PDB file of C-alpha atoms in Angstrom:
ATOM      1  CA  MET A 214      75.441  83.610-182.501  1.00 56.00           C
ATOM      2  CA  HIS A 215      75.107  79.967-181.485  1.00 83.00           C
ATOM      3  CA  SER A 216      71.306  79.252-181.835  1.00 90.00           C
ATOM      4  CA  TYR A 217      71.263  77.167-178.652  1.00 96.00           C
ATOM      5  CA  LEU A 218      72.623  79.761-176.318  1.00 96.00           C
ATOM      6  CA  ARG A 219      68.966  80.559-175.448  1.00 96.00           C
ATOM      7  CA  SER A 220      68.538  76.958-174.308  1.00 97.00           C
ATOM      8  CA  ILE A 221      70.680  77.791-171.180  1.00 97.00           C
ATOM      9  CA  GLY A 222      69.203  81.203-170.527  1.00 97.00           C
ATOM     10  CA  PHE A 223      71.135  83.652-173.018  1.00 96.00           C
ATOM     11  CA  SER A 224      68.139  84.559-175.186  1.00 94.00           C
ATOM     12  CA  ASP A 225      69.040  88.135-175.612  1.00 93.00           C
ATOM     13  CA  ILE A 226      72.565  87.575-176.906  1.00 92.00           C
ATOM     14  CA  LYS A 227      72.146  88.696-180.531  1.00 88.00           C
ATOM     15  CA  ASN A 228      75.639  89.619-181.691  1.00 88.00           C
ATOM     16  CA  ARG A 229      79.419  89.130-180.873  1.00 87.00           C
ATOM     17  CA  ARG A 230      79.577  92.329-179.080  1.00 89.00           C
ATOM     18  CA  GLN A 231      76.932  91.173-176.367  1.00 91.00           C
ATOM     19  CA  LEU A 232      78.870  87.838-176.146  1.00 93.00           C
ATOM     20  CA  THR A 233      82.233  89.482-175.438  1.00 93.00           C
ATOM     21  CA  PRO A 234      81.730  90.149-171.660  1.00 95.00           C
ATOM     22  CA  ILE A 235      80.661  86.589-171.386  1.00 95.00           C
ATOM     23  CA  THR A 236      83.626  85.111-173.025  1.00 94.00           C
ATOM     24  CA  LYS A 237      85.901  87.409-170.934  1.00 94.00           C
ATOM     25  CA  GLU A 238      84.142  86.025-167.781  1.00 95.00           C
ATOM     26  CA  ILE A 239      84.743  82.397-168.993  1.00 96.00           C
ATOM     27  CA  ILE A 240      88.605  83.171-169.549  1.00 93.00           C
ATOM     28  CA  ALA A 241      88.917  84.872-166.317  1.00 94.00           C
ATOM     29  CA  ASN A 242      86.924  82.325-164.040  1.00 96.00           C
ATOM     30  CA  PRO A 243      86.517  78.947-165.817  1.00 96.00           C
ATOM     31  CA  THR A 244      84.833  76.158-163.948  1.00 97.00           C
ATOM     32  CA  THR A 245      87.313  73.662-165.499  1.00 96.00           C
ATOM     33  CA  LYS A 246      90.407  74.241-167.665  1.00 95.00           C
ATOM     34  CA  ASN A 247      91.927  71.695-169.889  1.00 95.00           C
ATOM     35  CA  ILE A 248      95.183  72.114-171.815  1.00 93.00           C
ATOM     36  CA  VAL A 249      96.233  69.140-173.934  1.00 92.00           C
ATOM     37  CA  THR A 250      99.237  68.721-176.239  1.00 87.00           C
ATOM     38  CA  VAL A 251      98.207  68.004-179.877  1.00 82.00           C
ATOM     39  CA  ASP A 252     101.620  68.366-181.638  1.00 81.00           C
ATOM     40  CA  ALA A 253     105.148  69.547-180.945  1.00 77.00           C
ATOM     41  CA  ASP A 254     104.336  73.260-180.761  1.00 81.00           C
ATOM     42  CA  THR A 255     100.596  73.393-180.262  1.00 84.00           C
ATOM     43  CA  ARG A 256      98.175  72.658-177.370  1.00 90.00           C
ATOM     44  CA  LEU A 257      94.372  72.462-177.431  1.00 93.00           C
ATOM     45  CA  VAL A 258      92.592  74.749-174.822  1.00 95.00           C
ATOM     46  CA  GLN A 259      89.129  73.880-173.513  1.00 96.00           C
ATOM     47  CA  LEU A 260      87.566  76.195-170.983  1.00 97.00           C
ATOM     48  CA  ASN A 261      84.246  75.322-169.334  1.00 97.00           C
ATOM     49  CA  LYS A 262      82.223  77.861-167.378  1.00 97.00           C
ATOM     50  CA  ASP A 263      79.035  76.813-165.493  1.00 98.00           C
ATOM     51  CA  PHE A 264      76.313  79.382-165.531  1.00 98.00           C
ATOM     52  CA  GLY A 265      73.751  77.507-163.693  1.00 96.00           C
ATOM     53  CA  LYS A 266      73.055  73.978-162.333  1.00 92.00           C
ATOM     54  CA  HIS A 267      74.711  71.461-164.806  1.00 95.00           C
ATOM     55  CA  PHE A 268      74.740  73.814-167.782  1.00 98.00           C
ATOM     56  CA  GLY A 269      77.223  76.444-169.113  1.00 98.00           C
ATOM     57  CA  ILE A 270      79.442  77.488-172.154  1.00 98.00           C
ATOM     58  CA  SER A 271      82.704  75.930-173.454  1.00 97.00           C
ATOM     59  CA  LEU A 272      85.474  77.718-175.164  1.00 96.00           C
ATOM     60  CA  VAL A 273      87.719  75.867-177.486  1.00 96.00           C
ATOM     61  CA  GLY A 274      91.019  77.039-179.031  1.00 94.00           C
ATOM     62  CA  GLU A 275      94.681  76.642-179.336  1.00 92.00           C
ATOM     63  CA  MET A 276      97.823  77.720-177.430  1.00 88.00           C
ATOM     64  CA  ASP A 277     100.999  78.138-179.357  1.00 84.00           C
ATOM     65  CA  ILE A 278     104.655  77.826-178.434  1.00 82.00           C
ATOM     66  CA  ASP A 279     104.579  81.411-177.098  1.00 82.00           C
ATOM     67  CA  ASN A 280     101.562  80.554-174.798  1.00 81.00           C
ATOM     68  CA  THR A 281      99.313  82.815-176.839  1.00 83.00           C
ATOM     69  CA  ILE A 282      95.767  81.575-176.715  1.00 85.00           C
ATOM     70  CA  SER A 283      93.394  81.998-179.789  1.00 90.00           C
ATOM     71  CA  PHE A 284      89.974  80.748-179.254  1.00 91.00           C
ATOM     72  CA  GLU A 285      88.292  79.048-182.369  1.00 92.00           C
ATOM     73  CA  TYR A 286      84.669  78.539-181.347  1.00 94.00           C
ATOM     74  CA  TYR A 287      82.349  78.097-178.511  1.00 96.00           C
ATOM     75  CA  PHE A 288      79.248  76.113-177.538  1.00 96.00           C
ATOM     76  CA  PRO A 289      76.590  75.713-174.898  1.00 98.00           C
ATOM     77  CA  TYR A 290      76.438  72.487-173.069  1.00 98.00           C
ATOM     78  CA  VAL A 291      74.269  70.626-170.363  1.00 98.00           C
ATOM     79  CA  ARG A 292      75.776  67.817-168.323  1.00 97.00           C
ATOM     80  CA  SER A 293      73.951  64.492-167.894  1.00 97.00           C
ATOM     81  CA  SER A 294      74.143  61.647-165.389  1.00 95.00           C
ATOM     82  CA  PHE A 295      72.598  59.058-167.940  1.00 96.00           C
ATOM     83  CA  ILE A 296      74.941  56.658-169.536  1.00 96.00           C
ATOM     84  CA  MET A 297      74.236  55.259-172.927  1.00 95.00           C
ATOM     85  CA  ASN A 298      75.921  51.823-173.701  1.00 92.00           C
ATOM     86  CA  GLN A 299      76.671  50.860-177.109  1.00 91.00           C
ATOM     87  CA  GLU A 300      78.673  48.124-178.798  1.00 85.00           C
ATOM     88  CA  ARG A 301      81.024  50.753-180.309  1.00 90.00           C
ATOM     89  CA  ILE A 302      81.158  54.445-180.571  1.00 94.00           C
ATOM     90  CA  TYR A 303      83.282  56.048-183.357  1.00 93.00           C
ATOM     91  CA  ILE A 304      84.564  59.549-183.120  1.00 93.00           C
ATOM     92  CA  GLU A 305      84.619  61.696-186.406  1.00 93.00           C
ATOM     93  CA  LYS A 306      86.037  65.058-186.860  1.00 91.00           C
ATOM     94  CA  HIS A 307      84.013  67.800-188.374  1.00 90.00           C
ATOM     95  CA  GLY A 308      85.517  69.463-191.427  1.00 84.00           C
ATOM     96  CA  ASP A 309      85.459  73.062-190.622  1.00 79.00           C
ATOM     97  CA  LYS A 310      86.923  73.219-187.109  1.00 86.00           C
ATOM     98  CA  GLU A 311      88.567  71.219-184.133  1.00 86.00           C
ATOM     99  CA  SER A 312      85.281  69.793-183.295  1.00 93.00           C
ATOM    100  CA  TYR A 313      83.997  66.056-183.211  1.00 95.00           C
ATOM    101  CA  ALA A 314      80.922  63.973-183.492  1.00 96.00           C
ATOM    102  CA  GLY A 315      80.278  60.717-181.930  1.00 96.00           C
ATOM    103  CA  VAL A 316      78.726  57.904-184.334  1.00 96.00           C
ATOM    104  CA  CYS A 317      77.131  54.613-183.264  1.00 94.00           C
ATOM    105  CA  GLU A 318      74.657  52.127-184.401  1.00 88.00           C
ATOM    106  CA  ASP A 319      71.602  52.099-182.017  1.00 88.00           C
ATOM    107  CA  TYR A 320      69.389  49.019-182.391  1.00 79.00           C
ATOM    108  CA  ASN A 321      66.663  50.344-180.183  1.00 78.00           C
ATOM    109  CA  LEU A 322      66.248  53.364-182.584  1.00 82.00           C
ATOM    110  CA  GLY A 323      66.963  51.235-185.708  1.00 79.00           C
ATOM    111  CA  MET A 324      69.380  53.996-187.076  1.00 87.00           C
ATOM    112  CA  THR A 325      72.726  55.469-186.874  1.00 92.00           C
ATOM    113  CA  LEU A 326      73.006  57.911-183.874  1.00 96.00           C
ATOM    114  CA  ILE A 327      75.138  60.944-184.226  1.00 97.00           C
ATOM    115  CA  PHE A 328      75.868  63.343-181.348  1.00 98.00           C
ATOM    116  CA  PHE A 329      78.205  66.453-180.763  1.00 98.00           C
ATOM    117  CA  LEU A 330      81.195  65.542-178.627  1.00 97.00           C
ATOM    118  CA  THR A 331      81.491  67.774-175.597  1.00 98.00           C
ATOM    119  CA  ASN A 332      84.641  66.613-173.904  1.00 96.00           C
ATOM    120  CA  ILE A 333      86.930  67.605-176.956  1.00 95.00           C
ATOM    121  CA  SER A 334      89.974  67.924-174.739  1.00 93.00           C
ATOM    122  CA  ASP A 335      89.648  64.333-173.499  1.00 92.00           C
ATOM    123  CA  TYR A 336      89.517  62.997-176.890  1.00 92.00           C
ATOM    124  CA  ALA A 337      92.549  65.139-177.920  1.00 89.00           C
ATOM    125  CA  ASN A 338      94.452  63.678-175.088  1.00 87.00           C
ATOM    126  CA  THR A 339      93.618  60.114-176.095  1.00 86.00           C
ATOM    127  CA  LYS A 340      94.934  60.809-179.492  1.00 80.00           C
ATOM    128  CA  TRP A 341      98.089  62.286-178.299  1.00 72.00           C
ATOM    129  CA  MET A 342      98.615  59.293-175.987  1.00 69.00           C
ATOM    130  CA  ASN A 343      97.656  56.917-178.786  1.00 67.00           C
ATOM    131  CA  TYR A 344      94.644  55.664-176.884  1.00 62.00           C
ATOM    132  CA  SER A 345      92.048  56.885-179.533  1.00 54.00           C
ATOM    133  CA  ASN A 346      91.956  53.335-181.073  1.00 56.00           C
ATOM    134  CA  HIS A 347      90.679  51.763-177.981  1.00 70.00           C
ATOM    135  CA  LEU A 348      87.093  50.527-177.789  1.00 84.00           C
ATOM    136  CA  ILE A 349      84.720  53.226-176.860  1.00 91.00           C
ATOM    137  CA  THR A 350      81.216  52.052-175.717  1.00 93.00           C
ATOM    138  CA  LYS A 351      79.842  54.585-173.157  1.00 94.00           C
ATOM    139  CA  ALA A 352      78.755  58.167-173.331  1.00 97.00           C
ATOM    140  CA  TYR A 353      76.630  60.608-171.060  1.00 98.00           C
ATOM    141  CA  MET A 354      73.825  61.729-173.194  1.00 98.00           C
ATOM    142  CA  SER A 355      72.124  65.208-173.013  1.00 98.00           C
ATOM    143  CA  GLY A 356      70.383  67.713-175.375  1.00 98.00           C
ATOM    144  CA  LEU A 357      69.594  71.384-175.847  1.00 98.00           C
ATOM    145  CA  SER A 358      66.287  72.481-177.124  1.00 98.00           C
ATOM    146  CA  THR A 359      64.878  75.848-178.344  1.00 97.00           C
ATOM    147  CA  SER A 360      61.286  74.617-178.993  1.00 96.00           C
ATOM    148  CA  GLY A 361      59.135  72.262-177.049  1.00 97.00           C
ATOM    149  CA  LYS A 362      55.926  71.446-175.517  1.00 97.00           C
ATOM    150  CA  VAL A 363      54.490  69.225-172.729  1.00 97.00           C
ATOM    151  CA  ILE A 364      51.941  66.608-173.765  1.00 96.00           C
ATOM    152  CA  LEU A 365      49.852  64.102-171.628  1.00 91.00           C
ATOM    153  CA  ASP A 366      51.193  60.634-171.013  1.00 88.00           C
ATOM    154  CA  ILE A 367      49.781  57.423-172.341  1.00 83.00           C
ATOM    155  CA  GLU A 368      48.235  55.024-169.784  1.00 74.00           C
ATOM    156  CA  GLN A 369      50.188  51.808-169.676  1.00 67.00           C
ATOM    157  CA  LEU A 370      49.302  48.603-167.781  1.00 56.00           C
ATOM    158  CA  PRO A 371      52.311  46.855-165.965  1.00 59.00           C
ATOM    159  CA  PRO A 372      51.901  43.644-168.124  1.00 51.00           C
ATOM    160  CA  ALA A 373      52.177  45.753-171.201  1.00 52.00           C
ATOM    161  CA  ASN A 374      55.326  47.227-170.040  1.00 56.00           C
ATOM    162  CA  ARG A 375      56.833  43.832-169.471  1.00 53.00           C
ATOM    163  CA  GLU A 376      55.843  42.536-172.782  1.00 58.00           C
ATOM    164  CA  HIS A 377      57.261  45.755-174.468  1.00 59.00           C
ATOM    165  CA  LYS A 378      60.683  45.260-172.829  1.00 59.00           C
ATOM    166  CA  CYS A 379      60.847  41.544-173.838  1.00 62.00           C
ATOM    167  CA  SER A 380      59.832  42.273-177.471  1.00 70.00           C
ATOM    168  CA  SER A 381      62.439  45.013-177.562  1.00 72.00           C
ATOM    169  CA  VAL A 382      65.189  42.648-176.587  1.00 74.00           C
ATOM    170  CA  ASN A 383      63.953  40.160-179.220  1.00 81.00           C
ATOM    171  CA  ARG A 384      63.913  42.918-181.836  1.00 76.00           C
ATOM    172  CA  ASN A 385      67.368  43.871-181.039  1.00 76.00           C
ATOM    173  CA  LYS A 386      68.586  40.372-181.535  1.00 80.00           C
ATOM    174  CA  LEU A 387      66.773  40.155-184.704  1.00 81.00           C
ATOM    175  CA  ILE A 388      68.361  43.343-186.005  1.00 79.00           C
ATOM    176  CA  GLU A 389      71.814  42.109-185.107  1.00 78.00           C
ATOM    177  CA  ALA A 390      71.181  38.640-186.784  1.00 83.00           C
ATOM    178  CA  ALA A 391      69.960  40.583-189.970  1.00 81.00           C
ATOM    179  CA  ARG A 392      73.075  42.639-189.954  1.00 76.00           C
ATOM    180  CA  GLN A 393      75.016  39.427-190.106  1.00 82.00           C
ATOM    181  CA  GLY A 394      73.005  38.158-193.195  1.00 85.00           C
ATOM    182  CA  ASP A 395      70.419  36.065-191.478  1.00 85.00           C
ATOM    183  CA  ARG A 396      67.491  35.965-193.965  1.00 87.00           C
ATOM    184  CA  SER A 397      65.025  34.582-191.531  1.00 88.00           C
ATOM    185  CA  ALA A 398      65.644  37.525-189.239  1.00 84.00           C
ATOM    186  CA  MET A 399      65.264  39.891-192.183  1.00 85.00           C
ATOM    187  CA  GLU A 400      61.896  38.365-192.972  1.00 88.00           C
ATOM    188  CA  SER A 401      60.629  38.450-189.382  1.00 88.00           C
ATOM    189  CA  LEU A 402      61.583  42.157-189.029  1.00 83.00           C
ATOM    190  CA  THR A 403      59.723  42.859-192.352  1.00 87.00           C
ATOM    191  CA  LEU A 404      56.591  41.080-191.116  1.00 88.00           C
ATOM    192  CA  ASP A 405      56.844  42.865-187.872  1.00 85.00           C
ATOM    193  CA  ASP A 406      57.108  46.326-189.441  1.00 83.00           C
ATOM    194  CA  MET A 407      54.071  45.356-191.655  1.00 89.00           C
ATOM    195  CA  ASP A 408      52.020  44.309-188.717  1.00 88.00           C
ATOM    196  CA  ILE A 409      52.867  47.585-186.885  1.00 80.00           C
ATOM    197  CA  TYR A 410      52.192  49.794-189.910  1.00 81.00           C
ATOM    198  CA  THR A 411      48.693  47.936-190.405  1.00 89.00           C
ATOM    199  CA  GLN A 412      47.842  48.379-186.578  1.00 84.00           C
ATOM    200  CA  VAL A 413      48.825  52.149-186.652  1.00 82.00           C
ATOM    201  CA  SER A 414      46.941  52.775-189.720  1.00 86.00           C
ATOM    202  CA  ARG A 415      43.740  51.185-188.294  1.00 88.00           C
ATOM    203  CA  ARG A 416      43.961  52.988-185.032  1.00 83.00           C
ATOM    204  CA  ALA A 417      44.793  56.244-186.789  1.00 84.00           C
ATOM    205  CA  HIS A 418      41.179  56.536-188.141  1.00 84.00           C
ATOM    206  CA  TYR A 419      39.731  57.026-184.644  1.00 86.00           C
ATOM    207  CA  GLU A 420      42.715  57.906-182.461  1.00 87.00           C
ATOM    208  CA  ASP A 421      45.171  60.868-182.256  1.00 86.00           C
ATOM    209  CA  ILE A 422      48.659  60.033-183.314  1.00 84.00           C
ATOM    210  CA  LEU A 423      50.045  60.969-180.004  1.00 88.00           C
ATOM    211  CA  SER A 424      47.880  58.579-178.189  1.00 87.00           C
ATOM    212  CA  ILE A 425      49.234  55.799-180.328  1.00 85.00           C
ATOM    213  CA  VAL A 426      52.889  56.647-180.267  1.00 87.00           C
ATOM    214  CA  GLU A 427      54.321  56.795-176.781  1.00 89.00           C
ATOM    215  CA  THR A 428      57.846  57.941-177.475  1.00 92.00           C
ATOM    216  CA  ASN A 429      59.675  58.899-180.754  1.00 93.00           C
ATOM    217  CA  PHE A 430      63.169  59.766-181.966  1.00 95.00           C
ATOM    218  CA  MET A 431      63.906  60.715-185.472  1.00 94.00           C
ATOM    219  CA  PRO A 432      66.442  62.987-187.277  1.00 95.00           C
ATOM    220  CA  TYR A 433      65.302  66.630-187.682  1.00 94.00           C
ATOM    221  CA  GLY A 434      66.441  69.074-190.391  1.00 88.00           C
ATOM    222  CA  ILE A 435      69.557  68.915-192.513  1.00 89.00           C
ATOM    223  CA  GLU A 436      72.181  68.784-189.463  1.00 88.00           C
ATOM    224  CA  THR A 437      73.108  65.362-188.333  1.00 90.00           C
ATOM    225  CA  GLU A 438      73.132  66.007-184.629  1.00 95.00           C
ATOM    226  CA  HIS A 439      69.597  67.523-184.455  1.00 97.00           C
ATOM    227  CA  TYR A 440      66.551  65.179-183.633  1.00 98.00           C
ATOM    228  CA  SER A 441      62.862  65.595-183.135  1.00 97.00           C
ATOM    229  CA  ILE A 442      61.728  63.551-180.069  1.00 97.00           C
ATOM    230  CA  ILE A 443      58.779  62.572-177.876  1.00 97.00           C
ATOM    231  CA  GLY A 444      59.823  61.324-174.523  1.00 96.00           C
ATOM    232  CA  ASN A 445      58.616  60.611-171.147  1.00 96.00           C
ATOM    233  CA  ILE A 446      59.507  63.058-168.376  1.00 97.00           C
ATOM    234  CA  LEU A 447      61.037  61.147-165.472  1.00 97.00           C
ATOM    235  CA  ASP A 448      62.106  64.171-163.395  1.00 97.00           C
ATOM    236  CA  CYS A 449      62.209  67.973-163.928  1.00 97.00           C
ATOM    237  CA  SER A 450      63.645  71.131-162.207  1.00 97.00           C
ATOM    238  CA  LEU A 451      63.443  74.926-162.771  1.00 97.00           C
ATOM    239  CA  CYS A 452      66.842  76.446-162.467  1.00 96.00           C
ATOM    240  CA  GLU A 453      68.211  80.065-162.976  1.00 97.00           C
ATOM    241  CA  ASN A 454      71.111  81.216-165.280  1.00 97.00           C
ATOM    242  CA  ASP A 455      73.417  82.977-162.708  1.00 96.00           C
ATOM    243  CA  TYR A 456      74.483  85.509-165.261  1.00 96.00           C
ATOM    244  CA  THR A 457      71.104  86.501-167.009  1.00 96.00           C
ATOM    245  CA  LYS A 458      68.686  85.350-164.272  1.00 96.00           C
ATOM    246  CA  GLU A 459      66.610  83.697-166.888  1.00 97.00           C
ATOM    247  CA  PRO A 460      64.692  80.455-165.930  1.00 98.00           C
ATOM    248  CA  VAL A 461      65.790  77.208-167.490  1.00 98.00           C
ATOM    249  CA  TYR A 462      64.112  73.765-167.167  1.00 98.00           C
ATOM    250  CA  LEU A 463      66.185  70.812-166.794  1.00 98.00           C
ATOM    251  CA  LEU A 464      64.245  67.712-167.844  1.00 98.00           C
ATOM    252  CA  ASN A 465      65.316  64.114-167.452  1.00 98.00           C
ATOM    253  CA  VAL A 466      63.641  62.295-170.369  1.00 98.00           C
ATOM    254  CA  GLU A 467      63.450  58.720-171.610  1.00 96.00           C
ATOM    255  CA  THR A 468      62.818  58.224-175.267  1.00 95.00           C
ATOM    256  CA  ASN A 469      62.912  54.756-177.023  1.00 90.00           C
ATOM    257  CA  GLU A 470      64.685  53.498-174.126  1.00 89.00           C
ATOM    258  CA  MET A 471      67.399  56.279-174.276  1.00 94.00           C
ATOM    259  CA  LEU A 472      67.842  58.358-171.022  1.00 96.00           C
ATOM    260  CA  MET A 473      69.118  61.946-171.406  1.00 98.00           C
ATOM    261  CA  ALA A 474      69.075  65.368-169.736  1.00 98.00           C
ATOM    262  CA  ILE A 475      67.581  68.182-171.628  1.00 98.00           C
ATOM    263  CA  ALA A 476      67.883  71.934-171.046  1.00 98.00           C
ATOM    264  CA  ILE A 477      65.218  74.282-172.495  1.00 98.00           C
ATOM    265  CA  ASN A 478      64.504  77.993-171.661  1.00 98.00           C
ATOM    266  CA  GLU A 479      61.256  78.461-169.809  1.00 97.00           C
ATOM    267  CA  LYS A 480      59.907  80.808-172.396  1.00 96.00           C
ATOM    268  CA  ASP A 481      60.539  78.218-175.035  1.00 97.00           C
ATOM    269  CA  LEU A 482      58.578  75.365-173.399  1.00 98.00           C
ATOM    270  CA  LEU A 483      54.851  75.340-173.864  1.00 97.00           C
ATOM    271  CA  GLY A 484      53.190  73.804-170.833  1.00 96.00           C
ATOM    272  CA  THR A 485      54.159  72.861-167.323  1.00 95.00           C
ATOM    273  CA  PRO A 486      56.553  69.739-167.137  1.00 97.00           C
ATOM    274  CA  ALA A 487      56.000  67.183-164.517  1.00 96.00           C
ATOM    275  CA  PRO A 488      56.971  63.476-164.056  1.00 95.00           C
ATOM    276  CA  GLY A 489      54.610  61.275-165.939  1.00 93.00           C
ATOM    277  CA  ARG A 490      53.998  63.796-168.657  1.00 96.00           C
ATOM    278  CA  ARG A 491      55.746  63.917-171.958  1.00 97.00           C
ATOM    279  CA  PHE A 492      58.157  66.316-173.748  1.00 98.00           C
ATOM    280  CA  LYS A 493      57.647  66.900-177.429  1.00 97.00           C
ATOM    281  CA  GLY A 494      60.452  69.031-179.188  1.00 98.00           C
ATOM    282  CA  GLU A 495      63.551  69.465-181.232  1.00 97.00           C
ATOM    283  CA  ILE A 496      66.912  68.965-179.683  1.00 98.00           C
ATOM    284  CA  TRP A 497      70.623  69.198-180.437  1.00 98.00           C
ATOM    285  CA  LEU A 498      71.986  65.973-179.200  1.00 98.00           C
ATOM    286  CA  GLN A 499      75.294  66.079-177.221  1.00 98.00           C
ATOM    287  CA  GLY A 500      77.512  63.217-175.693  1.00 98.00           C
ATOM    288  CA  ASN A 501      80.355  63.226-173.120  1.00 97.00           C
ATOM    289  CA  VAL A 502      82.254  60.145-174.135  1.00 95.00           C
ATOM    290  CA  ILE A 503      83.898  57.918-171.475  1.00 92.00           C
ATOM    291  CA  PHE A 504      87.438  57.095-172.647  1.00 84.00           C
TER     292      PHE A 504
END
């Protein structure tokens, strides 16, 4: 079973037999149905079924020349209204099935960002129409979590916020220059990192690390699309899974200047979320790319 089904309120699904009536419901009453030609005698089929506000399950499979559908896999999803802008987003295919990952260089994070592509049928259509080589720069970002906690925020003065935004812009320019081979930019970034390390090491002697680090975004585990994050909660709502009646939290979170929507089962979230507090947990990062 998909380990992130519980994130959207299916925590009691333990085997395929329990999943069967759910897949039948998706096939019988999909919220959206996309059928895309991928070659002369095969079409890709993606069925999305919402089981609550902005979240649901997607079935992906193939339809042959006889109109027989065979579903290859499924995945839970949560929709987002937050757009991430990048210089370029590349789409890479997973090796074991007809699924894809989005890959981009994020200067704010200082790392390569990898996310699971949720609108697979849209990408398949661009390939068939020979549009897939066009420049892709935007995606709606979201995440599913099976473990998280709510922690208190850090008090920030307005001038500090302005200085942070200015320094962030300057750092992004330095990173871009360093990537182009600018040695002075490399030296500046190295000195900045050394200063930050010194400050954090000094403060860590008498402060908790969570009072020093406001937000955090780093890879988690061995799977490329999984991340450990600390983010500021901008908004939150408690919804209900229409099928299981389990409560699910939808959180709008900002982490390292990236905005995303996160879904987590109420039983998996320690604490009560509220705007101004922070979310700390592990997520499976998803993206709906704008083609």
